[in-house]
Structures are given as structure tokens and as C-alpha cells.
């Protein structure tokens, strides 16, 4: 993918190198999204959230009762819908994030899921950003000082909190989709 992106958009993707990374936590509060959540986690996140259920039709063209988190096609359609429809409609995105925040706040700290906790944390940092919705589709890793994990090239990830040291291949290629003030290239992610 890195070679193709460099050939097609050399002003954005400056080199043809893939970018695997090792992330080493430097603080005990380190957290990251890494890869997509399991089908069971996706099903639980959607079952617990009327707000997430409400966007399935907008993003996939189907009803919530027809969603199949075990299907790679369903997840791909959901991702494309989030970028192409929800992220393009700031009013609707605000409604969705407000709904997710209200659902999380109503539960109280002791019973919030890890995804609901980070919804609130990220809202404070980024406001109405599509990346908040994406955290419900991803694994969340929490770890402490000295712990590390490998991020293969092409695996979606983002750092949520804490300090870390990244060890990576010599490349500055980053395809961003949210939780950043930098250039987002959602077309490439779809």
C-alpha cells in the first residue's frame, strides 16, 4: 500500500516505505486503539448503544437487526459509511456524538465499558470528531510503563492517552481518519 500511495500522492506520502511500529509505554496510563474489535465486542457495543444502532442504516443501508459484526463486508461497509456519510454531515455527526456521550454519562463511571470511558475522554480533547465513533469499532489496549506492542504496517491504530516511545521504520507515511488536526485521507481508508 505504501508504494501505491507514494506513487499516486507523493506530495502527501513522501516515501514508498511501509510503517510497522513498536509502541513502548512510558506511563502507567497508556492507552491505544489497535486493530478492529472482535465480533463479540462489536455486537456488545452496538447492543448497548441505541445511538450506534441508529447509524447502521445510514452507514450500511441495512437495519440494525440485519447487522453482522462477524462479516468483513459489513465492517467494510460500516467504515465507508462512517467516512462518506456521517463524517460529511457535521450536524448528524454532532447528534451521534452527543448521543454517545449522553449514554456514557448516564451509566456512571463504575459501569461504563472501556469504549464508553474513552468516548468521554476523547470528546474533551477533540470535540465532535468521527474518530470517537471509530473507537467503538476498535480494540482498546491499556498498559503500563515498559510494556509494548507491535503494530504491523496497515493496521489502524491511534494513541488515546499516556506517553510512549515509538520505534518505527524510516517512513513518515500516515493515513489519518480522525482524532487529529492534521490532514485526513478517509478515501484511502475506505
mmCIF file of C-alpha atoms in Angstrom:
data_model
loop_
_atom_site.group_PDB
_atom_site.id
_atom_site.type_symbol
_atom_site.label_atom_id
_atom_site.label_comp_id
_atom_site.label_asym_id
_atom_site.label_seq_id
_atom_site.Cartn_x
_atom_site.Cartn_y
_atom_site.Cartn_z
ATOM 1 C CA UNK A 1 0.000 0.000 0.000
ATOM 2 C CA UNK A 2 2.826 2.434 0.853
ATOM 3 C CA UNK A 3 4.346 2.107 -2.611
ATOM 4 C CA UNK A 4 0.989 2.761 -4.285
ATOM 5 C CA UNK A 5 0.203 5.783 -2.101
ATOM 6 C CA UNK A 6 3.660 7.258 -2.723
ATOM 7 C CA UNK A 7 3.268 6.785 -6.491
ATOM 8 C CA UNK A 8 -0.244 8.306 -6.528
ATOM 9 C CA UNK A 9 0.250 11.136 -3.996
ATOM 10 C CA UNK A 10 3.960 11.836 -3.478
ATOM 11 C CA UNK A 11 3.270 15.278 -2.012
ATOM 12 C CA UNK A 12 1.402 13.631 0.895
ATOM 13 C CA UNK A 13 3.077 10.219 1.159
ATOM 14 C CA UNK A 14 6.745 11.149 0.871
ATOM 15 C CA UNK A 15 8.301 7.682 0.596
ATOM 16 C CA UNK A 16 7.375 4.137 -0.538
ATOM 17 C CA UNK A 17 8.147 2.502 2.825
ATOM 18 C CA UNK A 18 5.565 0.655 4.924
ATOM 19 C CA UNK A 19 5.415 1.745 8.559
ATOM 20 C CA UNK A 20 5.350 -1.016 11.176
ATOM 21 C CA UNK A 21 5.900 0.308 14.697
ATOM 22 C CA UNK A 22 6.676 -0.832 18.210
ATOM 23 C CA UNK A 23 4.957 1.272 20.873
ATOM 24 C CA UNK A 24 6.535 1.245 24.333
ATOM 25 C CA UNK A 25 4.533 2.760 27.189
ATOM 26 C CA UNK A 26 6.390 5.318 29.304
ATOM 27 C CA UNK A 27 3.494 5.979 31.711
ATOM 28 C CA UNK A 28 1.075 3.747 33.605
ATOM 29 C CA UNK A 29 -1.965 5.323 31.957
ATOM 30 C CA UNK A 30 -1.061 4.460 28.362
ATOM 31 C CA UNK A 31 -3.983 3.504 26.096
ATOM 32 C CA UNK A 32 -4.350 2.964 22.357
ATOM 33 C CA UNK A 33 -6.827 1.749 19.784
ATOM 34 C CA UNK A 34 -5.294 -1.090 17.828
ATOM 35 C CA UNK A 35 -6.988 -3.025 15.034
ATOM 36 C CA UNK A 36 -10.663 -3.835 14.854
ATOM 37 C CA UNK A 37 -12.552 -5.287 17.793
ATOM 38 C CA UNK A 38 -13.760 -8.874 17.814
ATOM 39 C CA UNK A 39 -17.233 -9.643 16.531
ATOM 40 C CA UNK A 40 -18.355 -10.229 20.140
ATOM 41 C CA UNK A 41 -17.106 -6.796 21.238
ATOM 42 C CA UNK A 42 -18.686 -5.093 18.219
ATOM 43 C CA UNK A 43 -22.001 -6.842 18.934
ATOM 44 C CA UNK A 44 -21.836 -5.818 22.610
ATOM 45 C CA UNK A 45 -21.003 -2.196 21.770
ATOM 46 C CA UNK A 46 -23.906 -1.929 19.326
ATOM 47 C CA UNK A 47 -26.350 -3.777 21.603
ATOM 48 C CA UNK A 48 -25.542 -1.362 24.456
ATOM 49 C CA UNK A 49 -25.963 1.788 22.352
ATOM 50 C CA UNK A 50 -29.189 2.949 20.715
ATOM 51 C CA UNK A 51 -27.077 5.697 19.125
ATOM 52 C CA UNK A 52 -24.780 3.203 17.368
ATOM 53 C CA UNK A 53 -27.819 1.165 16.343
ATOM 54 C CA UNK A 54 -29.340 4.296 14.785
ATOM 55 C CA UNK A 55 -26.425 4.834 12.391
ATOM 56 C CA UNK A 56 -26.286 1.298 10.964
ATOM 57 C CA UNK A 57 -28.861 2.090 8.285
ATOM 58 C CA UNK A 58 -27.170 5.351 7.378
ATOM 59 C CA UNK A 59 -23.798 3.647 7.029
ATOM 60 C CA UNK A 60 -24.638 0.234 5.575
ATOM 61 C CA UNK A 61 -28.066 0.624 4.011
ATOM 62 C CA UNK A 62 -29.408 -2.145 6.259
ATOM 63 C CA UNK A 63 -31.260 -2.310 9.546
ATOM 64 C CA UNK A 64 -29.606 -2.893 12.901
ATOM 65 C CA UNK A 65 -31.382 -6.252 13.172
ATOM 66 C CA UNK A 66 -29.545 -7.298 9.981
ATOM 67 C CA UNK A 67 -26.072 -6.252 11.095
ATOM 68 C CA UNK A 68 -23.462 -8.988 11.163
ATOM 69 C CA UNK A 69 -20.315 -7.962 13.047
ATOM 70 C CA UNK A 70 -18.686 -11.253 12.022
ATOM 71 C CA UNK A 71 -18.835 -10.240 8.359
ATOM 72 C CA UNK A 72 -15.806 -8.431 6.941
ATOM 73 C CA UNK A 73 -18.110 -6.926 4.304
ATOM 74 C CA UNK A 74 -20.404 -5.485 6.975
ATOM 75 C CA UNK A 75 -17.446 -3.876 8.763
ATOM 76 C CA UNK A 76 -16.053 -2.520 5.485
ATOM 77 C CA UNK A 77 -19.454 -1.018 4.590
ATOM 78 C CA UNK A 78 -19.793 0.431 8.076
ATOM 79 C CA UNK A 79 -16.371 2.103 7.829
ATOM 80 C CA UNK A 80 -17.120 3.522 4.379
ATOM 81 C CA UNK A 81 -20.485 4.783 5.625
ATOM 82 C CA UNK A 82 -18.951 6.450 8.653
ATOM 83 C CA UNK A 83 -16.473 8.345 6.494
ATOM 84 C CA UNK A 84 -18.650 9.009 3.450
ATOM 85 C CA UNK A 85 -21.954 9.833 5.141
ATOM 86 C CA UNK A 86 -21.614 10.569 8.827
ATOM 87 C CA UNK A 87 -18.319 12.483 8.695
ATOM 88 C CA UNK A 88 -19.661 14.506 5.757
ATOM 89 C CA UNK A 89 -22.732 15.651 7.737
ATOM 90 C CA UNK A 90 -21.481 17.730 10.680
ATOM 91 C CA UNK A 91 -24.971 18.213 12.113
ATOM 92 C CA UNK A 92 -25.663 14.467 12.175
ATOM 93 C CA UNK A 93 -22.157 13.722 13.485
ATOM 94 C CA UNK A 94 -22.790 16.133 16.368
ATOM 95 C CA UNK A 95 -26.091 14.362 17.132
ATOM 96 C CA UNK A 96 -24.387 10.957 17.152
ATOM 97 C CA UNK A 97 -21.507 12.030 19.378
ATOM 98 C CA UNK A 98 -23.918 13.812 21.716
ATOM 99 C CA UNK A 99 -25.930 10.587 21.932
ATOM 100 C CA UNK A 100 -22.818 8.501 22.659
ATOM 101 C CA UNK A 101 -21.722 10.991 25.339
ATOM 102 C CA UNK A 102 -25.148 11.022 26.987
ATOM 103 C CA UNK A 103 -25.317 7.218 27.008
ATOM 104 C CA UNK A 104 -21.857 7.036 28.584
ATOM 105 C CA UNK A 105 -22.533 9.735 31.181
ATOM 106 C CA UNK A 106 -25.853 8.131 32.177
ATOM 107 C CA UNK A 107 -24.118 4.902 33.161
ATOM 108 C CA UNK A 108 -21.727 6.353 35.695
ATOM 109 C CA UNK A 109 -18.001 5.592 35.930
ATOM 110 C CA UNK A 110 -18.270 2.194 37.623
ATOM 111 C CA UNK A 111 -20.315 0.559 34.865
ATOM 112 C CA UNK A 112 -19.035 2.221 31.686
ATOM 113 C CA UNK A 113 -17.346 -0.007 29.139
ATOM 114 C CA UNK A 114 -13.804 0.832 28.108
ATOM 115 C CA UNK A 115 -15.190 2.274 24.856
ATOM 116 C CA UNK A 116 -17.660 4.477 26.723
ATOM 117 C CA UNK A 117 -14.913 5.763 29.037
ATOM 118 C CA UNK A 118 -12.737 6.800 26.102
ATOM 119 C CA UNK A 119 -15.703 8.368 24.307
ATOM 120 C CA UNK A 120 -15.820 10.911 27.138
ATOM 121 C CA UNK A 121 -12.037 11.377 27.302
ATOM 122 C CA UNK A 122 -11.748 11.914 23.554
ATOM 123 C CA UNK A 123 -14.672 14.284 23.385
ATOM 124 C CA UNK A 124 -12.850 16.573 25.816
ATOM 125 C CA UNK A 125 -9.803 16.570 23.515
ATOM 126 C CA UNK A 126 -11.332 16.521 20.037
ATOM 127 C CA UNK A 127 -14.975 17.580 20.249
ATOM 128 C CA UNK A 128 -17.218 16.222 17.522
ATOM 129 C CA UNK A 129 -14.671 14.084 15.684
ATOM 130 C CA UNK A 130 -15.541 10.941 13.703
ATOM 131 C CA UNK A 131 -12.660 9.182 15.448
ATOM 132 C CA UNK A 132 -14.792 8.959 18.600
ATOM 133 C CA UNK A 133 -17.311 6.794 16.758
ATOM 134 C CA UNK A 134 -14.490 4.658 15.366
ATOM 135 C CA UNK A 135 -13.196 3.812 18.840
ATOM 136 C CA UNK A 136 -16.331 1.673 19.301
ATOM 137 C CA UNK A 137 -15.169 -0.469 16.356
ATOM 138 C CA UNK A 138 -11.614 -0.968 17.598
ATOM 139 C CA UNK A 139 -9.697 -2.877 20.260
ATOM 140 C CA UNK A 140 -8.568 -0.685 23.125
ATOM 141 C CA UNK A 141 -5.287 -1.611 24.755
ATOM 142 C CA UNK A 142 -4.377 -0.255 28.197
ATOM 143 C CA UNK A 143 -0.915 -0.911 29.567
ATOM 144 C CA UNK A 144 1.789 0.480 31.805
ATOM 145 C CA UNK A 145 5.428 1.509 31.939
ATOM 146 C CA UNK A 146 7.757 -0.710 29.932
ATOM 147 C CA UNK A 147 5.015 -2.732 28.243
ATOM 148 C CA UNK A 148 4.998 -2.726 24.470
ATOM 149 C CA UNK A 149 3.096 -3.956 21.462
ATOM 150 C CA UNK A 150 3.814 -4.362 17.769
ATOM 151 C CA UNK A 151 1.754 -2.505 15.197
ATOM 152 C CA UNK A 152 2.002 -4.087 11.770
ATOM 153 C CA UNK A 153 2.023 -1.839 8.709
ATOM 154 C CA UNK A 154 -1.517 -1.144 7.556
ATOM 155 C CA UNK A 155 -3.179 -1.879 10.920
ATOM 156 C CA UNK A 156 -5.393 1.022 12.008
ATOM 157 C CA UNK A 157 -4.378 2.465 15.352
ATOM 158 C CA UNK A 158 -4.284 5.628 17.401
ATOM 159 C CA UNK A 159 -2.873 6.608 20.753
ATOM 160 C CA UNK A 160 -5.505 7.717 23.248
ATOM 161 C CA UNK A 161 -3.583 8.781 26.333
ATOM 162 C CA UNK A 162 -0.311 8.495 28.178
ATOM 163 C CA UNK A 163 3.244 8.837 26.976
ATOM 164 C CA UNK A 164 5.055 6.420 24.716
ATOM 165 C CA UNK A 165 8.133 5.860 22.660
ATOM 166 C CA UNK A 166 7.649 4.733 19.079
ATOM 167 C CA UNK A 167 10.246 2.677 17.276
ATOM 168 C CA UNK A 168 9.491 2.523 13.580
ATOM 169 C CA UNK A 169 10.803 2.065 10.087
ATOM 170 C CA UNK A 170 12.159 5.171 8.384
ATOM 171 C CA UNK A 171 8.872 6.468 6.992
ATOM 172 C CA UNK A 172 6.589 9.402 7.538
ATOM 173 C CA UNK A 173 3.577 7.814 5.843
ATOM 174 C CA UNK A 174 0.477 8.105 7.997
ATOM 175 C CA UNK A 175 -3.054 7.678 6.662
ATOM 176 C CA UNK A 176 -5.264 9.557 9.116
ATOM 177 C CA UNK A 177 -9.006 9.282 9.555
ATOM 178 C CA UNK A 178 -9.773 11.173 12.755
ATOM 179 C CA UNK A 179 -8.656 12.396 16.173
ATOM 180 C CA UNK A 180 -6.157 14.735 14.569
ATOM 181 C CA UNK A 181 -5.939 18.315 13.363
ATOM 182 C CA UNK A 182 -3.722 17.073 10.507
ATOM 183 C CA UNK A 183 -4.772 16.054 7.004
ATOM 184 C CA UNK A 184 -7.348 13.226 6.978
ATOM 185 C CA UNK A 185 -7.397 10.860 3.998
ATOM 186 C CA UNK A 186 -10.602 8.922 4.553
ATOM 187 C CA UNK A 187 -10.839 7.909 0.872
ATOM 188 C CA UNK A 188 -7.716 5.789 1.264
ATOM 189 C CA UNK A 189 -9.092 4.183 4.420
ATOM 190 C CA UNK A 190 -12.311 3.164 2.663
#
